[in-house]
């Protein structure tokens, strides 16, 4: 080290590396280590007791964890598919607009500007069984006479959470797909019309293959968001009733802070990351295949 002279780029990057290590790497390593301990917040000395993979083995037989895992996958499947369909429809409508397209694009982005906590409070009020806008509208229209317990009955609560998630994030799909539609050359569409293709055939074989990579990019982003959904569920139902809307990260938070079992919670968290990694790899493979197909056909 006597003759070591750090270069200027190294010295310039060193503060950023130290900060990143302090706020990212060190907490990650500590949380990973604690997942191999029986660490409890009420018993700090348990942080230094190493128990190996016992927490991970306990997860495999934890029915609450697997129910939460299944609900998370179900929410992810419902949200991604409906958001893609709604976003595709919005993007195609905006792309067809001849006037005010910039205003429509701005309005389309409004739901993204609300924080998830605010969205949770907003939809919690809307689905309130006594003063909520949804029940008041249904009763005013004569569709139902009794108040519907949206956030009390388990299946209805899950539907309400899904609606809140879809409303807040459909704009991501709409914006990315609209970018694909605006970047798409018009010659193939005109050629398809000259060849006598129907509007559905033009969309199915010309438009959709081109915008598919943009849809997969949106799916990758949203899969990470939904897989770690917490704020909206916490505000609307707090995992209730009776844990019937508990998702992975609400279960992790309850295990860590309500039960005080931080070691088990960290093990659940690292186990849950596998879900995010799996969906990310899947959509990246789909994205690569779609790009290859476009390169071959266009």
PDB file of C-alpha atoms in Angstrom:
ATOM      1  CA  UNK A   1       0.000   0.000   0.000  1.00  0.00           C
ATOM      2  CA  UNK A   2       3.069   2.303   0.292  1.00  0.00           C
ATOM      3  CA  UNK A   3       3.176   3.105  -3.382  1.00  0.00           C
ATOM      4  CA  UNK A   4      -0.602   3.061  -3.902  1.00  0.00           C
ATOM      5  CA  UNK A   5      -1.866   6.276  -5.513  1.00  0.00           C
ATOM      6  CA  UNK A   6      -5.636   6.283  -6.100  1.00  0.00           C
ATOM      7  CA  UNK A   7      -6.753   7.747  -9.372  1.00  0.00           C
ATOM      8  CA  UNK A   8      -8.997  10.779  -9.630  1.00  0.00           C
ATOM      9  CA  UNK A   9     -12.073   8.789 -10.833  1.00  0.00           C
ATOM     10  CA  UNK A  10     -11.667   6.427  -7.874  1.00  0.00           C
ATOM     11  CA  UNK A  11     -11.556   9.322  -5.415  1.00  0.00           C
ATOM     12  CA  UNK A  12     -14.574  10.966  -7.012  1.00  0.00           C
ATOM     13  CA  UNK A  13     -16.621   7.761  -6.853  1.00  0.00           C
ATOM     14  CA  UNK A  14     -15.503   6.795  -3.353  1.00  0.00           C
ATOM     15  CA  UNK A  15     -18.047   8.950  -1.436  1.00  0.00           C
ATOM     16  CA  UNK A  16     -20.936   7.550  -3.468  1.00  0.00           C
ATOM     17  CA  UNK A  17     -19.693   3.990  -2.926  1.00  0.00           C
ATOM     18  CA  UNK A  18     -19.424   4.568   0.834  1.00  0.00           C
ATOM     19  CA  UNK A  19     -22.948   6.014   1.019  1.00  0.00           C
ATOM     20  CA  UNK A  20     -24.404   3.154  -1.031  1.00  0.00           C
ATOM     21  CA  UNK A  21     -22.628   0.609   1.137  1.00  0.00           C
ATOM     22  CA  UNK A  22     -23.927   2.289   4.294  1.00  0.00           C
ATOM     23  CA  UNK A  23     -27.566   2.604   3.241  1.00  0.00           C
ATOM     24  CA  UNK A  24     -27.964  -0.453   0.979  1.00  0.00           C
ATOM     25  CA  UNK A  25     -25.314  -3.147   1.345  1.00  0.00           C
ATOM     26  CA  UNK A  26     -24.925  -3.139   5.138  1.00  0.00           C
ATOM     27  CA  UNK A  27     -28.696  -3.293   5.905  1.00  0.00           C
ATOM     28  CA  UNK A  28     -29.110  -6.075   3.344  1.00  0.00           C
ATOM     29  CA  UNK A  29     -26.316  -8.122   4.880  1.00  0.00           C
ATOM     30  CA  UNK A  30     -27.689  -7.590   8.391  1.00  0.00           C
ATOM     31  CA  UNK A  31     -31.214  -8.583   7.339  1.00  0.00           C
ATOM     32  CA  UNK A  32     -29.869 -11.657   5.532  1.00  0.00           C
ATOM     33  CA  UNK A  33     -27.894 -12.675   8.597  1.00  0.00           C
ATOM     34  CA  UNK A  34     -30.885 -12.143  10.901  1.00  0.00           C
ATOM     35  CA  UNK A  35     -32.955 -14.499   8.735  1.00  0.00           C
ATOM     36  CA  UNK A  36     -30.681 -17.271  10.059  1.00  0.00           C
ATOM     37  CA  UNK A  37     -31.342 -16.297  13.681  1.00  0.00           C
ATOM     38  CA  UNK A  38     -34.380 -16.398  16.009  1.00  0.00           C
ATOM     39  CA  UNK A  39     -34.072 -12.605  16.387  1.00  0.00           C
ATOM     40  CA  UNK A  40     -36.962 -10.994  18.276  1.00  0.00           C
ATOM     41  CA  UNK A  41     -37.349  -7.274  18.809  1.00  0.00           C
ATOM     42  CA  UNK A  42     -38.142  -7.884  22.487  1.00  0.00           C
ATOM     43  CA  UNK A  43     -35.003  -9.995  22.959  1.00  0.00           C
ATOM     44  CA  UNK A  44     -31.989  -8.279  21.306  1.00  0.00           C
ATOM     45  CA  UNK A  45     -29.588 -10.991  22.453  1.00  0.00           C
ATOM     46  CA  UNK A  46     -31.244 -13.473  20.061  1.00  0.00           C
ATOM     47  CA  UNK A  47     -29.652 -11.579  17.150  1.00  0.00           C
ATOM     48  CA  UNK A  48     -26.374 -13.368  17.936  1.00  0.00           C
ATOM     49  CA  UNK A  49     -27.875 -16.897  18.067  1.00  0.00           C
ATOM     50  CA  UNK A  50     -27.274 -18.700  14.768  1.00  0.00           C
ATOM     51  CA  UNK A  51     -29.869 -21.392  13.931  1.00  0.00           C
ATOM     52  CA  UNK A  52     -29.085 -22.075  10.280  1.00  0.00           C
ATOM     53  CA  UNK A  53     -31.991 -22.535   7.874  1.00  0.00           C
ATOM     54  CA  UNK A  54     -34.543 -23.344  10.570  1.00  0.00           C
ATOM     55  CA  UNK A  55     -36.615 -20.242   9.739  1.00  0.00           C
ATOM     56  CA  UNK A  56     -36.718 -21.192   6.056  1.00  0.00           C
ATOM     57  CA  UNK A  57     -37.803 -24.731   6.901  1.00  0.00           C
ATOM     58  CA  UNK A  58     -40.564 -23.331   9.132  1.00  0.00           C
ATOM     59  CA  UNK A  59     -41.845 -21.275   6.205  1.00  0.00           C
ATOM     60  CA  UNK A  60     -42.382 -24.425   4.138  1.00  0.00           C
ATOM     61  CA  UNK A  61     -44.950 -25.667   6.676  1.00  0.00           C
ATOM     62  CA  UNK A  62     -46.474 -22.251   7.437  1.00  0.00           C
ATOM     63  CA  UNK A  63     -50.010 -22.254   6.013  1.00  0.00           C
ATOM     64  CA  UNK A  64     -50.438 -18.498   6.576  1.00  0.00           C
ATOM     65  CA  UNK A  65     -47.413 -17.825   4.406  1.00  0.00           C
ATOM     66  CA  UNK A  66     -48.619 -20.016   1.555  1.00  0.00           C
ATOM     67  CA  UNK A  67     -52.128 -18.528   1.677  1.00  0.00           C
ATOM     68  CA  UNK A  68     -50.557 -15.058   1.475  1.00  0.00           C
ATOM     69  CA  UNK A  69     -48.306 -16.287  -1.340  1.00  0.00           C
ATOM     70  CA  UNK A  70     -51.315 -17.601  -3.276  1.00  0.00           C
ATOM     71  CA  UNK A  71     -53.283 -14.362  -2.793  1.00  0.00           C
ATOM     72  CA  UNK A  72     -50.287 -12.354  -4.012  1.00  0.00           C
ATOM     73  CA  UNK A  73     -49.994 -14.469  -7.160  1.00  0.00           C
ATOM     74  CA  UNK A  74     -53.763 -14.184  -7.717  1.00  0.00           C
ATOM     75  CA  UNK A  75     -53.689 -10.401  -7.314  1.00  0.00           C
ATOM     76  CA  UNK A  76     -50.688 -10.193  -9.618  1.00  0.00           C
ATOM     77  CA  UNK A  77     -52.417 -12.283 -12.288  1.00  0.00           C
ATOM     78  CA  UNK A  78     -55.688 -10.340 -12.141  1.00  0.00           C
ATOM     79  CA  UNK A  79     -54.056  -6.910 -11.947  1.00  0.00           C
ATOM     80  CA  UNK A  80     -51.543  -7.468 -14.762  1.00  0.00           C
ATOM     81  CA  UNK A  81     -54.093  -8.870 -17.213  1.00  0.00           C
ATOM     82  CA  UNK A  82     -56.779  -6.267 -16.588  1.00  0.00           C
ATOM     83  CA  UNK A  83     -54.283  -3.405 -16.526  1.00  0.00           C
ATOM     84  CA  UNK A  84     -52.857  -4.550 -19.839  1.00  0.00           C
ATOM     85  CA  UNK A  85     -56.293  -4.801 -21.474  1.00  0.00           C
ATOM     86  CA  UNK A  86     -57.474  -1.458 -20.108  1.00  0.00           C
ATOM     87  CA  UNK A  87     -54.148   0.214 -20.874  1.00  0.00           C
ATOM     88  CA  UNK A  88     -54.207  -1.143 -24.418  1.00  0.00           C
ATOM     89  CA  UNK A  89     -57.727   0.183 -24.927  1.00  0.00           C
ATOM     90  CA  UNK A  90     -56.845   3.620 -23.540  1.00  0.00           C
ATOM     91  CA  UNK A  91     -53.684   3.813 -25.628  1.00  0.00           C
ATOM     92  CA  UNK A  92     -55.509   2.951 -28.839  1.00  0.00           C
ATOM     93  CA  UNK A  93     -58.258   5.496 -28.115  1.00  0.00           C
ATOM     94  CA  UNK A  94     -55.751   8.252 -27.390  1.00  0.00           C
ATOM     95  CA  UNK A  95     -53.679   7.331 -30.441  1.00  0.00           C
ATOM     96  CA  UNK A  96     -56.774   7.749 -32.630  1.00  0.00           C
ATOM     97  CA  UNK A  97     -57.535  11.208 -31.207  1.00  0.00           C
ATOM     98  CA  UNK A  98     -56.928  13.976 -33.739  1.00  0.00           C
ATOM     99  CA  UNK A  99     -57.202  16.847 -31.246  1.00  0.00           C
ATOM    100  CA  UNK A 100     -56.182  17.279 -27.650  1.00  0.00           C
ATOM    101  CA  UNK A 101     -53.901  14.261 -27.592  1.00  0.00           C
ATOM    102  CA  UNK A 102     -51.386  15.987 -25.310  1.00  0.00           C
ATOM    103  CA  UNK A 103     -54.134  16.856 -22.828  1.00  0.00           C
ATOM    104  CA  UNK A 104     -55.397  13.270 -22.904  1.00  0.00           C
ATOM    105  CA  UNK A 105     -51.897  11.916 -22.255  1.00  0.00           C
ATOM    106  CA  UNK A 106     -51.547  14.249 -19.273  1.00  0.00           C
ATOM    107  CA  UNK A 107     -54.936  13.247 -17.863  1.00  0.00           C
ATOM    108  CA  UNK A 108     -54.064   9.596 -18.360  1.00  0.00           C
ATOM    109  CA  UNK A 109     -51.059  10.027 -16.054  1.00  0.00           C
ATOM    110  CA  UNK A 110     -53.038  11.478 -13.138  1.00  0.00           C
ATOM    111  CA  UNK A 111     -53.550   8.195 -11.217  1.00  0.00           C
ATOM    112  CA  UNK A 112     -49.785   7.631 -11.211  1.00  0.00           C
ATOM    113  CA  UNK A 113     -49.276  10.919  -9.361  1.00  0.00           C
ATOM    114  CA  UNK A 114     -51.161   9.747  -6.254  1.00  0.00           C
ATOM    115  CA  UNK A 115     -49.197   7.935  -3.567  1.00  0.00           C
ATOM    116  CA  UNK A 116     -50.388   4.374  -2.771  1.00  0.00           C
ATOM    117  CA  UNK A 117     -51.341   5.464   0.753  1.00  0.00           C
ATOM    118  CA  UNK A 118     -53.593   8.206  -0.617  1.00  0.00           C
ATOM    119  CA  UNK A 119     -55.134   5.746  -3.092  1.00  0.00           C
ATOM    120  CA  UNK A 120     -55.793   3.352  -0.209  1.00  0.00           C
ATOM    121  CA  UNK A 121     -57.592   6.021   1.824  1.00  0.00           C
ATOM    122  CA  UNK A 122     -59.524   7.151  -1.250  1.00  0.00           C
ATOM    123  CA  UNK A 123     -60.861   3.694  -2.087  1.00  0.00           C
ATOM    124  CA  UNK A 124     -61.422   2.829   1.571  1.00  0.00           C
ATOM    125  CA  UNK A 125     -63.814   5.773   1.703  1.00  0.00           C
ATOM    126  CA  UNK A 126     -65.418   4.877  -1.628  1.00  0.00           C
ATOM    127  CA  UNK A 127     -66.087   1.269  -0.558  1.00  0.00           C
ATOM    128  CA  UNK A 128     -67.272   2.153   2.955  1.00  0.00           C
ATOM    129  CA  UNK A 129     -70.504   0.211   3.585  1.00  0.00           C
ATOM    130  CA  UNK A 130     -72.291   3.184   5.237  1.00  0.00           C
ATOM    131  CA  UNK A 131     -71.114   6.404   3.590  1.00  0.00           C
ATOM    132  CA  UNK A 132     -69.157   5.083   0.604  1.00  0.00           C
ATOM    133  CA  UNK A 133     -69.779   6.432  -2.876  1.00  0.00           C
ATOM    134  CA  UNK A 134     -70.071   2.956  -4.394  1.00  0.00           C
ATOM    135  CA  UNK A 135     -72.913   1.805  -2.131  1.00  0.00           C
ATOM    136  CA  UNK A 136     -74.677   5.163  -2.401  1.00  0.00           C
ATOM    137  CA  UNK A 137     -74.521   4.975  -6.197  1.00  0.00           C
ATOM    138  CA  UNK A 138     -75.785   1.379  -6.289  1.00  0.00           C
ATOM    139  CA  UNK A 139     -78.667   2.193  -3.949  1.00  0.00           C
ATOM    140  CA  UNK A 140     -79.564   5.376  -5.843  1.00  0.00           C
ATOM    141  CA  UNK A 141     -79.730   3.419  -9.098  1.00  0.00           C
ATOM    142  CA  UNK A 142     -81.949   0.785  -7.466  1.00  0.00           C
ATOM    143  CA  UNK A 143     -79.431  -2.011  -8.106  1.00  0.00           C
ATOM    144  CA  UNK A 144     -79.375  -2.974  -4.446  1.00  0.00           C
ATOM    145  CA  UNK A 145     -81.404  -2.038  -1.372  1.00  0.00           C
ATOM    146  CA  UNK A 146     -78.919  -3.078   1.315  1.00  0.00           C
ATOM    147  CA  UNK A 147     -75.427  -1.797   1.896  1.00  0.00           C
ATOM    148  CA  UNK A 148     -72.789  -4.144   0.505  1.00  0.00           C
ATOM    149  CA  UNK A 149     -69.971  -4.905   3.027  1.00  0.00           C
ATOM    150  CA  UNK A 150     -67.163  -4.379   0.546  1.00  0.00           C
ATOM    151  CA  UNK A 151     -64.308  -4.272   3.056  1.00  0.00           C
ATOM    152  CA  UNK A 152     -65.792  -6.759   5.531  1.00  0.00           C
ATOM    153  CA  UNK A 153     -66.571  -9.781   3.349  1.00  0.00           C
ATOM    154  CA  UNK A 154     -63.333 -11.458   2.243  1.00  0.00           C
ATOM    155  CA  UNK A 155     -64.049 -11.927  -1.480  1.00  0.00           C
ATOM    156  CA  UNK A 156     -65.501  -8.432  -1.859  1.00  0.00           C
ATOM    157  CA  UNK A 157     -62.525  -6.953   0.002  1.00  0.00           C
ATOM    158  CA  UNK A 158     -60.131  -8.667  -2.394  1.00  0.00           C
ATOM    159  CA  UNK A 159     -62.120  -7.267  -5.339  1.00  0.00           C
ATOM    160  CA  UNK A 160     -61.969  -3.770  -3.828  1.00  0.00           C
ATOM    161  CA  UNK A 161     -58.186  -4.037  -3.405  1.00  0.00           C
ATOM    162  CA  UNK A 162     -57.828  -5.262  -6.996  1.00  0.00           C
ATOM    163  CA  UNK A 163     -59.872  -2.313  -8.290  1.00  0.00           C
ATOM    164  CA  UNK A 164     -57.691   0.138  -6.348  1.00  0.00           C
ATOM    165  CA  UNK A 165     -54.502  -1.442  -7.721  1.00  0.00           C
ATOM    166  CA  UNK A 166     -55.833  -1.461 -11.292  1.00  0.00           C
ATOM    167  CA  UNK A 167     -57.018   2.158 -11.117  1.00  0.00           C
ATOM    168  CA  UNK A 168     -53.703   3.424  -9.804  1.00  0.00           C
ATOM    169  CA  UNK A 169     -51.447   1.663 -12.309  1.00  0.00           C
ATOM    170  CA  UNK A 170     -53.314   1.126 -15.583  1.00  0.00           C
ATOM    171  CA  UNK A 171     -51.670   4.348 -16.785  1.00  0.00           C
ATOM    172  CA  UNK A 172     -48.256   2.611 -16.839  1.00  0.00           C
ATOM    173  CA  UNK A 173     -49.481   0.176 -19.480  1.00  0.00           C
ATOM    174  CA  UNK A 174     -51.343   2.899 -21.367  1.00  0.00           C
ATOM    175  CA  UNK A 175     -48.325   5.212 -21.581  1.00  0.00           C
ATOM    176  CA  UNK A 176     -45.828   2.535 -22.643  1.00  0.00           C
ATOM    177  CA  UNK A 177     -48.186   0.963 -25.185  1.00  0.00           C
ATOM    178  CA  UNK A 178     -49.062   4.432 -26.530  1.00  0.00           C
ATOM    179  CA  UNK A 179     -45.336   5.056 -26.989  1.00  0.00           C
ATOM    180  CA  UNK A 180     -45.182   1.881 -29.062  1.00  0.00           C
ATOM    181  CA  UNK A 181     -48.188   2.894 -31.148  1.00  0.00           C
ATOM    182  CA  UNK A 182     -46.744   6.340 -31.848  1.00  0.00           C
ATOM    183  CA  UNK A 183     -43.372   4.842 -32.816  1.00  0.00           C
ATOM    184  CA  UNK A 184     -44.924   2.254 -35.104  1.00  0.00           C
ATOM    185  CA  UNK A 185     -44.469   2.868 -38.860  1.00  0.00           C
ATOM    186  CA  UNK A 186     -47.718   3.340 -40.761  1.00  0.00           C
ATOM    187  CA  UNK A 187     -46.714   1.506 -43.940  1.00  0.00           C
ATOM    188  CA  UNK A 188     -47.441  -2.042 -42.651  1.00  0.00           C
ATOM    189  CA  UNK A 189     -50.927  -0.986 -41.517  1.00  0.00           C
ATOM    190  CA  UNK A 190     -51.669   0.624 -44.871  1.00  0.00           C
ATOM    191  CA  UNK A 191     -50.374  -2.494 -46.642  1.00  0.00           C
ATOM    192  CA  UNK A 192     -52.647  -4.683 -44.513  1.00  0.00           C
ATOM    193  CA  UNK A 193     -55.658  -2.558 -45.427  1.00  0.00           C
ATOM    194  CA  UNK A 194     -54.766  -2.727 -49.123  1.00  0.00           C
ATOM    195  CA  UNK A 195     -54.554  -6.529 -48.826  1.00  0.00           C
ATOM    196  CA  UNK A 196     -58.094  -6.598 -47.435  1.00  0.00           C
ATOM    197  CA  UNK A 197     -57.361  -7.382 -43.781  1.00  0.00           C
ATOM    198  CA  UNK A 198     -60.108  -6.708 -41.286  1.00  0.00           C
ATOM    199  CA  UNK A 199     -59.432  -4.299 -38.370  1.00  0.00           C
ATOM    200  CA  UNK A 200     -59.051  -7.297 -36.045  1.00  0.00           C
ATOM    201  CA  UNK A 201     -56.581  -9.025 -38.378  1.00  0.00           C
ATOM    202  CA  UNK A 202     -54.599  -5.793 -38.717  1.00  0.00           C
ATOM    203  CA  UNK A 203     -54.407  -5.462 -34.958  1.00  0.00           C
ATOM    204  CA  UNK A 204     -53.678  -9.150 -34.333  1.00  0.00           C
ATOM    205  CA  UNK A 205     -50.927  -9.645 -36.922  1.00  0.00           C
ATOM    206  CA  UNK A 206     -49.491  -6.141 -37.410  1.00  0.00           C
ATOM    207  CA  UNK A 207     -50.124  -3.798 -34.480  1.00  0.00           C
ATOM    208  CA  UNK A 208     -49.961  -6.176 -31.510  1.00  0.00           C
ATOM    209  CA  UNK A 209     -46.619  -7.857 -32.395  1.00  0.00           C
ATOM    210  CA  UNK A 210     -45.026  -4.401 -32.622  1.00  0.00           C
ATOM    211  CA  UNK A 211     -46.351  -3.071 -29.290  1.00  0.00           C
ATOM    212  CA  UNK A 212     -45.871  -6.394 -27.470  1.00  0.00           C
ATOM    213  CA  UNK A 213     -42.350  -5.501 -26.197  1.00  0.00           C
ATOM    214  CA  UNK A 214     -43.738  -2.315 -24.668  1.00  0.00           C
ATOM    215  CA  UNK A 215     -46.440  -4.341 -22.913  1.00  0.00           C
ATOM    216  CA  UNK A 216     -43.830  -6.740 -21.516  1.00  0.00           C
ATOM    217  CA  UNK A 217     -41.774  -3.822 -20.187  1.00  0.00           C
ATOM    218  CA  UNK A 218     -44.885  -2.581 -18.375  1.00  0.00           C
ATOM    219  CA  UNK A 219     -45.570  -6.095 -17.079  1.00  0.00           C
ATOM    220  CA  UNK A 220     -42.032  -6.335 -15.702  1.00  0.00           C
ATOM    221  CA  UNK A 221     -42.396  -3.037 -13.854  1.00  0.00           C
ATOM    222  CA  UNK A 222     -45.845  -3.845 -12.507  1.00  0.00           C
ATOM    223  CA  UNK A 223     -44.978  -7.404 -11.491  1.00  0.00           C
ATOM    224  CA  UNK A 224     -42.351  -5.996  -9.148  1.00  0.00           C
ATOM    225  CA  UNK A 225     -44.860  -3.481  -7.756  1.00  0.00           C
ATOM    226  CA  UNK A 226     -47.703  -5.952  -7.193  1.00  0.00           C
ATOM    227  CA  UNK A 227     -45.426  -8.654  -5.791  1.00  0.00           C
ATOM    228  CA  UNK A 228     -44.456  -6.238  -3.003  1.00  0.00           C
ATOM    229  CA  UNK A 229     -47.900  -4.626  -2.612  1.00  0.00           C
ATOM    230  CA  UNK A 230     -48.335  -3.275   0.890  1.00  0.00           C
ATOM    231  CA  UNK A 231     -49.609   0.307   1.210  1.00  0.00           C
ATOM    232  CA  UNK A 232     -53.053  -0.063  -0.373  1.00  0.00           C
ATOM    233  CA  UNK A 233     -53.801  -3.349   1.414  1.00  0.00           C
ATOM    234  CA  UNK A 234     -52.576  -1.972   4.751  1.00  0.00           C
ATOM    235  CA  UNK A 235     -54.822   1.082   4.528  1.00  0.00           C
ATOM    236  CA  UNK A 236     -57.946  -0.565   3.079  1.00  0.00           C
ATOM    237  CA  UNK A 237     -58.195  -3.812   5.062  1.00  0.00           C
ATOM    238  CA  UNK A 238     -54.969  -4.278   7.067  1.00  0.00           C
ATOM    239  CA  UNK A 239     -54.997  -7.883   5.848  1.00  0.00           C
ATOM    240  CA  UNK A 240     -58.506  -8.515   7.193  1.00  0.00           C
ATOM    241  CA  UNK A 241     -61.097  -9.720   7.647  1.00  0.00           C
ATOM    242  CA  UNK A 242     -59.441 -12.519   9.635  1.00  0.00           C
ATOM    243  CA  UNK A 243     -56.360 -12.407   7.422  1.00  0.00           C
ATOM    244  CA  UNK A 244     -58.355 -13.186   4.247  1.00  0.00           C
ATOM    245  CA  UNK A 245     -56.685 -10.370   2.279  1.00  0.00           C
ATOM    246  CA  UNK A 246     -53.220 -10.835   3.769  1.00  0.00           C
ATOM    247  CA  UNK A 247     -50.522 -10.577   1.107  1.00  0.00           C
ATOM    248  CA  UNK A 248     -46.855 -11.474   1.354  1.00  0.00           C
ATOM    249  CA  UNK A 249     -45.542  -8.118   2.490  1.00  0.00           C
ATOM    250  CA  UNK A 250     -48.403  -7.357   4.883  1.00  0.00           C
ATOM    251  CA  UNK A 251     -47.693 -10.756   6.455  1.00  0.00           C
ATOM    252  CA  UNK A 252     -43.984  -9.926   6.649  1.00  0.00           C
ATOM    253  CA  UNK A 253     -44.754  -6.584   8.312  1.00  0.00           C
ATOM    254  CA  UNK A 254     -47.150  -8.154  10.805  1.00  0.00           C
ATOM    255  CA  UNK A 255     -44.636 -10.901  11.654  1.00  0.00           C
ATOM    256  CA  UNK A 256     -41.841  -8.354  12.114  1.00  0.00           C
ATOM    257  CA  UNK A 257     -43.519  -5.512  13.968  1.00  0.00           C
ATOM    258  CA  UNK A 258     -46.728  -6.865  15.508  1.00  0.00           C
ATOM    259  CA  UNK A 259     -45.334 -10.262  16.523  1.00  0.00           C
ATOM    260  CA  UNK A 260     -41.756  -8.997  16.947  1.00  0.00           C
ATOM    261  CA  UNK A 261     -40.253 -11.993  15.094  1.00  0.00           C
ATOM    262  CA  UNK A 262     -37.775 -10.100  12.952  1.00  0.00           C
ATOM    263  CA  UNK A 263     -35.677 -13.133  12.053  1.00  0.00           C
ATOM    264  CA  UNK A 264     -38.684 -15.052  10.705  1.00  0.00           C
ATOM    265  CA  UNK A 265     -39.941 -11.945   8.903  1.00  0.00           C
ATOM    266  CA  UNK A 266     -36.617 -11.473   7.110  1.00  0.00           C
ATOM    267  CA  UNK A 267     -36.641 -15.139   6.080  1.00  0.00           C
ATOM    268  CA  UNK A 268     -40.146 -14.635   4.645  1.00  0.00           C
ATOM    269  CA  UNK A 269     -38.963 -11.494   2.853  1.00  0.00           C
ATOM    270  CA  UNK A 270     -36.019 -13.226   1.165  1.00  0.00           C
ATOM    271  CA  UNK A 271     -38.226 -16.163   0.275  1.00  0.00           C
ATOM    272  CA  UNK A 272     -40.738 -13.718  -1.246  1.00  0.00           C
ATOM    273  CA  UNK A 273     -38.055 -12.086  -3.374  1.00  0.00           C
ATOM    274  CA  UNK A 274     -37.958 -15.332  -5.358  1.00  0.00           C
ATOM    275  CA  UNK A 275     -41.459 -14.519  -6.626  1.00  0.00           C
ATOM    276  CA  UNK A 276     -40.299 -11.150  -7.948  1.00  0.00           C
ATOM    277  CA  UNK A 277     -37.210 -12.682  -9.530  1.00  0.00           C
ATOM    278  CA  UNK A 278     -39.255 -15.429 -11.201  1.00  0.00           C
ATOM    279  CA  UNK A 279     -41.725 -13.004 -12.795  1.00  0.00           C
ATOM    280  CA  UNK A 280     -38.940 -10.617 -13.821  1.00  0.00           C
ATOM    281  CA  UNK A 281     -37.006 -13.389 -15.568  1.00  0.00           C
ATOM    282  CA  UNK A 282     -40.199 -14.642 -17.241  1.00  0.00           C
ATOM    283  CA  UNK A 283     -41.165 -11.243 -18.649  1.00  0.00           C
ATOM    284  CA  UNK A 284     -37.593 -10.457 -19.715  1.00  0.00           C
ATOM    285  CA  UNK A 285     -37.523 -13.728 -21.684  1.00  0.00           C
ATOM    286  CA  UNK A 286     -40.863 -12.797 -23.267  1.00  0.00           C
ATOM    287  CA  UNK A 287     -39.505  -9.343 -24.063  1.00  0.00           C
ATOM    288  CA  UNK A 288     -36.408 -10.798 -25.724  1.00  0.00           C
ATOM    289  CA  UNK A 289     -38.547 -13.203 -27.774  1.00  0.00           C
ATOM    290  CA  UNK A 290     -40.850 -10.373 -28.870  1.00  0.00           C
ATOM    291  CA  UNK A 291     -37.913  -8.224 -29.934  1.00  0.00           C
ATOM    292  CA  UNK A 292     -36.447 -11.113 -31.893  1.00  0.00           C
ATOM    293  CA  UNK A 293     -39.772 -11.661 -33.632  1.00  0.00           C
ATOM    294  CA  UNK A 294     -40.048  -7.989 -34.568  1.00  0.00           C
ATOM    295  CA  UNK A 295     -36.500  -8.016 -35.889  1.00  0.00           C
ATOM    296  CA  UNK A 296     -37.316 -11.037 -38.071  1.00  0.00           C
ATOM    297  CA  UNK A 297     -40.652  -9.732 -39.365  1.00  0.00           C
ATOM    298  CA  UNK A 298     -39.906  -6.030 -39.735  1.00  0.00           C
TER     299      UNK A 298
END
